[in-house]
PDB file of C-alpha atoms and ligand atoms in Angstrom:
ATOM      1  CA  MET A   1      75.127 -99.437   7.412  1.00  0.00           C
ATOM      2  CA  LYS A   2      76.331 -97.595   4.303  1.00  0.00           C
ATOM      3  CA  LYS A   3      77.901-100.075   1.843  1.00  0.00           C
ATOM      4  CA  VAL A   4      80.521 -99.080  -0.734  1.00  0.00           C
ATOM      5  CA  LEU A   5      81.645-101.088  -3.784  1.00  0.00           C
ATOM      6  CA  THR A   6      84.636-100.721  -6.091  1.00  0.00           C
ATOM      7  CA  TYR A   7      86.321-102.799  -8.822  1.00  0.00           C
ATOM      8  CA  GLY A   8      89.844-103.390  -9.996  1.00  0.00           C
ATOM      9  CA  THR A   9      92.759-105.664 -10.750  1.00  0.00           C
ATOM     10  CA  PHE A  10      94.945-104.339  -7.888  1.00  0.00           C
ATOM     11  CA  ASP A  11      98.117-106.000  -9.196  1.00  0.00           C
ATOM     12  CA  LEU A  12     101.468-105.091  -7.604  1.00  0.00           C
ATOM     13  CA  LEU A  13      99.514-103.225  -4.912  1.00  0.00           C
ATOM     14  CA  HIS A  14     100.770 -99.657  -4.450  1.00  0.00           C
ATOM     15  CA  TRP A  15      99.924 -96.446  -2.592  1.00  0.00           C
ATOM     16  CA  GLY A  16      97.638 -95.239  -5.384  1.00  0.00           C
ATOM     17  CA  HIS A  17      95.459 -98.283  -4.777  1.00  0.00           C
ATOM     18  CA  ILE A  18      95.582 -97.735  -1.008  1.00  0.00           C
ATOM     19  CA  ASN A  19      94.586 -94.060  -1.448  1.00  0.00           C
ATOM     20  CA  LEU A  20      91.589 -95.192  -3.476  1.00  0.00           C
ATOM     21  CA  LEU A  21      90.551 -97.907  -1.027  1.00  0.00           C
ATOM     22  CA  LYS A  22      90.912 -95.581   1.988  1.00  0.00           C
ATOM     23  CA  ARG A  23      88.818 -92.817   0.400  1.00  0.00           C
ATOM     24  CA  ALA A  24      86.225 -95.382  -0.729  1.00  0.00           C
ATOM     25  CA  LYS A  25      85.934 -96.794   2.793  1.00  0.00           C
ATOM     26  CA  ASP A  26      85.726 -93.274   4.265  1.00  0.00           C
ATOM     27  CA  LEU A  27      82.534 -92.754   2.233  1.00  0.00           C
ATOM     28  CA  GLY A  28      80.670 -95.441   4.200  1.00  0.00           C
ATOM     29  CA  ASP A  29      80.866 -98.197   6.789  1.00  0.00           C
ATOM     30  CA  HIS A  30      81.603-101.291   4.688  1.00  0.00           C
ATOM     31  CA  LEU A  31      83.749-101.663   1.563  1.00  0.00           C
ATOM     32  CA  THR A  32      83.383-104.518  -0.905  1.00  0.00           C
ATOM     33  CA  VAL A  33      86.074-104.860  -3.569  1.00  0.00           C
ATOM     34  CA  ALA A  34      85.336-106.833  -6.753  1.00  0.00           C
ATOM     35  CA  ILE A  35      88.728-108.025  -7.931  1.00  0.00           C
ATOM     36  CA  SER A  36      89.273-109.040 -11.540  1.00  0.00           C
ATOM     37  CA  THR A  37      89.870-112.753 -12.074  1.00  0.00           C
ATOM     38  CA  ASP A  38      92.822-113.810 -14.226  1.00  0.00           C
ATOM     39  CA  GLU A  39      90.366-114.789 -16.969  1.00  0.00           C
ATOM     40  CA  PHE A  40      88.672-111.357 -16.862  1.00  0.00           C
ATOM     41  CA  ASN A  41      92.066-109.672 -16.911  1.00  0.00           C
ATOM     42  CA  ALA A  42      92.703-111.450 -20.206  1.00  0.00           C
ATOM     43  CA  ILE A  43      89.463-109.851 -21.488  1.00  0.00           C
ATOM     44  CA  LYS A  44      90.752-106.470 -20.216  1.00  0.00           C
ATOM     45  CA  ASN A  45      94.061-107.209 -21.980  1.00  0.00           C
ATOM     46  CA  LYS A  46      95.809-107.050 -18.614  1.00  0.00           C
ATOM     47  CA  LYS A  47      98.355-109.619 -17.464  1.00  0.00           C
ATOM     48  CA  SER A  48      98.740-109.664 -13.697  1.00  0.00           C
ATOM     49  CA  TYR A  49     102.012-110.499 -12.015  1.00  0.00           C
ATOM     50  CA  HIS A  50     100.103-111.927  -9.007  1.00  0.00           C
ATOM     51  CA  SER A  51      97.407-114.554  -9.469  1.00  0.00           C
ATOM     52  CA  PHE A  52      93.756-113.856  -8.572  1.00  0.00           C
ATOM     53  CA  GLU A  53      94.135-115.917  -5.389  1.00  0.00           C
ATOM     54  CA  ASN A  54      97.168-113.935  -4.247  1.00  0.00           C
ATOM     55  CA  ARG A  55      95.721-110.545  -5.221  1.00  0.00           C
ATOM     56  CA  LYS A  56      92.578-111.528  -3.254  1.00  0.00           C
ATOM     57  CA  LEU A  57      94.670-112.561  -0.229  1.00  0.00           C
ATOM     58  CA  ILE A  58      96.524-109.224  -0.301  1.00  0.00           C
ATOM     59  CA  LEU A  59      93.333-107.174  -0.636  1.00  0.00           C
ATOM     60  CA  GLU A  60      91.631-109.074   2.205  1.00  0.00           C
ATOM     61  CA  SER A  61      94.576-108.061   4.436  1.00  0.00           C
ATOM     62  CA  ILE A  62      93.943-104.335   3.978  1.00  0.00           C
ATOM     63  CA  ARG A  63      92.229-102.629   6.938  1.00  0.00           C
ATOM     64  CA  TYR A  64      89.887-100.633   4.635  1.00  0.00           C
ATOM     65  CA  VAL A  65      88.562-103.733   2.837  1.00  0.00           C
ATOM     66  CA  ASP A  66      85.688-105.675   4.413  1.00  0.00           C
ATOM     67  CA  GLU A  67      84.838-108.127   1.648  1.00  0.00           C
ATOM     68  CA  VAL A  68      86.373-109.267  -1.634  1.00  0.00           C
ATOM     69  CA  ILE A  69      84.291-110.776  -4.458  1.00  0.00           C
ATOM     70  CA  PRO A  70      85.401-111.878  -7.945  1.00  0.00           C
ATOM     71  CA  GLU A  71      84.878-109.748 -11.033  1.00  0.00           C
ATOM     72  CA  ASP A  72      84.681-112.012 -14.057  1.00  0.00           C
ATOM     73  CA  ASN A  73      82.726-109.986 -16.596  1.00  0.00           C
ATOM     74  CA  TRP A  74      81.777-106.421 -17.587  1.00  0.00           C
ATOM     75  CA  ASP A  75      78.082-107.030 -16.976  1.00  0.00           C
ATOM     76  CA  GLN A  76      77.912-107.995 -13.317  1.00  0.00           C
ATOM     77  CA  LYS A  77      77.904-104.514 -11.748  1.00  0.00           C
ATOM     78  CA  ILE A  78      74.124-103.952 -11.570  1.00  0.00           C
ATOM     79  CA  SER A  79      73.517-107.344  -9.960  1.00  0.00           C
ATOM     80  CA  ASP A  80      76.512-106.826  -7.648  1.00  0.00           C
ATOM     81  CA  VAL A  81      75.038-103.490  -6.515  1.00  0.00           C
ATOM     82  CA  VAL A  82      71.536-104.936  -6.029  1.00  0.00           C
ATOM     83  CA  ASP A  83      72.538-108.278  -4.526  1.00  0.00           C
ATOM     84  CA  ASN A  84      74.982-106.671  -2.060  1.00  0.00           C
ATOM     85  CA  ASN A  85      72.682-103.745  -1.126  1.00  0.00           C
ATOM     86  CA  ILE A  86      75.310-101.252  -2.221  1.00  0.00           C
ATOM     87  CA  ASP A  87      74.728 -97.540  -1.499  1.00  0.00           C
ATOM     88  CA  ILE A  88      77.805 -96.068  -3.206  1.00  0.00           C
ATOM     89  CA  PHE A  89      79.795 -97.240  -6.243  1.00  0.00           C
ATOM     90  CA  VAL A  90      83.314 -95.787  -6.399  1.00  0.00           C
ATOM     91  CA  MET A  91      85.990 -95.803  -9.109  1.00  0.00           C
ATOM     92  CA  GLY A  92      89.069 -93.751  -9.927  1.00  0.00           C
ATOM     93  CA  ASP A  93      88.287 -90.903 -12.325  1.00  0.00           C
ATOM     94  CA  ASP A  94      90.121 -92.579 -15.204  1.00  0.00           C
ATOM     95  CA  TRP A  95      86.727 -94.308 -15.454  1.00  0.00           C
ATOM     96  CA  LYS A  96      84.722 -91.062 -15.166  1.00  0.00           C
ATOM     97  CA  GLY A  97      81.328 -91.415 -16.834  1.00  0.00           C
ATOM     98  CA  LYS A  98      81.797 -95.071 -17.791  1.00  0.00           C
ATOM     99  CA  PHE A  99      79.558 -96.425 -15.040  1.00  0.00           C
ATOM    100  CA  ASP A 100      76.893 -93.682 -14.836  1.00  0.00           C
ATOM    101  CA  PHE A 101      74.256 -96.298 -15.715  1.00  0.00           C
ATOM    102  CA  LEU A 102      74.608 -97.417 -12.084  1.00  0.00           C
ATOM    103  CA  LYS A 103      73.056 -94.098 -10.928  1.00  0.00           C
ATOM    104  CA  ASP A 104      69.655 -95.806 -11.227  1.00  0.00           C
ATOM    105  CA  TYR A 105      70.740 -98.185  -8.459  1.00  0.00           C
ATOM    106  CA  CYS A 106      73.177 -96.326  -6.201  1.00  0.00           C
ATOM    107  CA  GLU A 107      75.297 -93.206  -5.814  1.00  0.00           C
ATOM    108  CA  VAL A 108      78.228 -93.144  -8.301  1.00  0.00           C
ATOM    109  CA  ILE A 109      81.442 -91.388  -7.268  1.00  0.00           C
ATOM    110  CA  TYR A 110      84.641 -91.063  -9.300  1.00  0.00           C
ATOM    111  CA  LEU A 111      87.643 -90.188  -7.131  1.00  0.00           C
ATOM    112  CA  PRO A 112      90.759 -88.439  -8.473  1.00  0.00           C
ATOM    113  CA  ARG A 113      93.487 -90.915  -9.381  1.00  0.00           C
ATOM    114  CA  THR A 114      96.722 -90.694  -7.429  1.00  0.00           C
ATOM    115  CA  VAL A 115      99.297 -89.063  -9.679  1.00  0.00           C
ATOM    116  CA  GLY A 116     102.803 -90.507 -10.094  1.00  0.00           C
ATOM    117  CA  ILE A 117     102.227 -94.200  -9.502  1.00  0.00           C
ATOM    118  CA  SER A 118     100.723 -97.100 -11.435  1.00  0.00           C
ATOM    119  CA  THR A 119     101.346-100.799 -11.862  1.00  0.00           C
ATOM    120  CA  THR A 120     102.580-100.085 -15.385  1.00  0.00           C
ATOM    121  CA  LYS A 121     105.051 -97.478 -14.060  1.00  0.00           C
ATOM    122  CA  ILE A 122     106.387 -99.976 -11.513  1.00  0.00           C
ATOM    123  CA  LYS A 123     106.926-102.594 -14.241  1.00  0.00           C
ATOM    124  CA  ASP A 124     108.565-100.075 -16.597  1.00  0.00           C
ATOM    125  CA  ASP A 125     110.830 -98.635 -13.898  1.00  0.00           C
ATOM    126  CA  LEU A 126     111.991-102.083 -12.807  1.00  0.00           C
ATOM    127  CA  LEU A 127     112.642-103.045 -16.424  1.00  0.00           C
ATOM    128  CA  SER A 128     114.812 -99.970 -16.985  1.00  0.00           C
ATOM    129  CA  VAL A 129     116.784-100.717 -13.811  1.00  0.00           C
ATOM    130  CA  LYS A 130     117.305-104.294 -14.964  1.00  0.00           C
ATOM    131  CA  ASN A 131     118.382-103.224 -18.449  1.00  0.00           C
ATOM    132  CA  GLY A 132     120.609-100.445 -17.059  1.00  0.00           C
TER     133      GLY A 132
HETATM  134  N1  C2G B   1      93.916 -96.037  -9.098  1.00  0.00           N
HETATM  135  C1  C2G B   1      94.132 -94.776  -8.559  1.00  0.00           C
HETATM  136  N2  C2G B   1      95.347 -94.195  -8.675  1.00  0.00           N
HETATM  137  C2  C2G B   1      96.359 -94.845  -9.300  1.00  0.00           C
HETATM  138  C3  C2G B   1      96.153 -96.138  -9.828  1.00  0.00           C
HETATM  139  C4  C2G B   1      94.909 -96.728  -9.715  1.00  0.00           C
HETATM  140  O1  C2G B   1      93.208 -94.157  -7.977  1.00  0.00           O
HETATM  141  N3  C2G B   1      97.576 -94.221  -9.394  1.00  0.00           N
HETATM  142  C5  C2G B   1      92.580 -96.624  -8.971  1.00  0.00           C
HETATM  143  C6  C2G B   1      91.914 -96.881 -10.326  1.00  0.00           C
HETATM  144  O2  C2G B   1      91.318 -95.678 -10.813  1.00  0.00           O
HETATM  145  C7  C2G B   1      90.877 -97.939  -9.958  1.00  0.00           C
HETATM  146  C8  C2G B   1      91.574 -98.722  -8.836  1.00  0.00           C
HETATM  147  O3  C2G B   1      92.662 -97.890  -8.364  1.00  0.00           O
HETATM  148  O4  C2G B   1      89.694 -97.317  -9.434  1.00  0.00           O
HETATM  149  C9  C2G B   1      92.129-100.053  -9.308  1.00  0.00           C
HETATM  150  O5  C2G B   1      92.988 -99.810 -10.394  1.00  0.00           O
HETATM  151  P1  C2G B   1      93.282-101.049 -11.422  1.00  0.00           P
HETATM  152  O6  C2G B   1      93.685-102.226 -10.642  1.00  0.00           O
HETATM  153  O7  C2G B   1      94.144-100.514 -12.515  1.00  0.00           O
HETATM  154  O8  C2G B   1      91.809-101.293 -11.959  1.00  0.00           O
HETATM  155  P2  C2G B   1      91.325-101.389 -13.482  1.00  0.00           P
HETATM  156  O9  C2G B   1      92.184-102.312 -14.250  1.00  0.00           O
HETATM  157  O10 C2G B   1      91.110-100.021 -13.938  1.00  0.00           O
HETATM  158  O11 C2G B   1      89.954-102.210 -13.287  1.00  0.00           O
HETATM  159  O12 C2G B   1      85.366-103.043 -13.999  1.00  0.00           O
HETATM  160  C10 C2G B   1      86.336-102.078 -13.671  1.00  0.00           C
HETATM  161  C11 C2G B   1      87.728-102.621 -13.837  1.00  0.00           C
HETATM  162  O13 C2G B   1      87.880-103.880 -13.208  1.00  0.00           O
HETATM  163  C12 C2G B   1      88.718-101.609 -13.272  1.00  0.00           C
END
């Protein structure tokens, strides 16, 4: 069984996230998603609209996702890969090169980001509608 692993906040889930998760799952047989805790988001200077619990619930409902684990620090990736017997690590290419150190432990693939959508864009667009 080929196991795939990816990381993210996945707030205000949108089709760019789904495109990433689908392509990640298509690379193997099992997809684990490490979702950033609210505390880790603070370290990433990200404020989620949905709580960790609710973002986890949403992710667990996606057909491409087999398992969801918490991401609470920058330094857990090697142990996550080893402890979960991961074959392929996947991230959007906005992270290209940042996780190449994992190549000693698994295949590392950066997938093209989906253009035209982001959680930030959703927030900004809604704000401009609200403000007229
Ligand atoms: N993504 C994408 N296309 C978009 C938006 C996001 O392919 N239009 C991808 C990102 O490249 C990432 C994943 O979806 O691989 C999750 O995006 P975020 O929730 O923004 O994740 P991020 O905050 O970048 O967290 O340790 C790694 C971090 O936790 C990554």
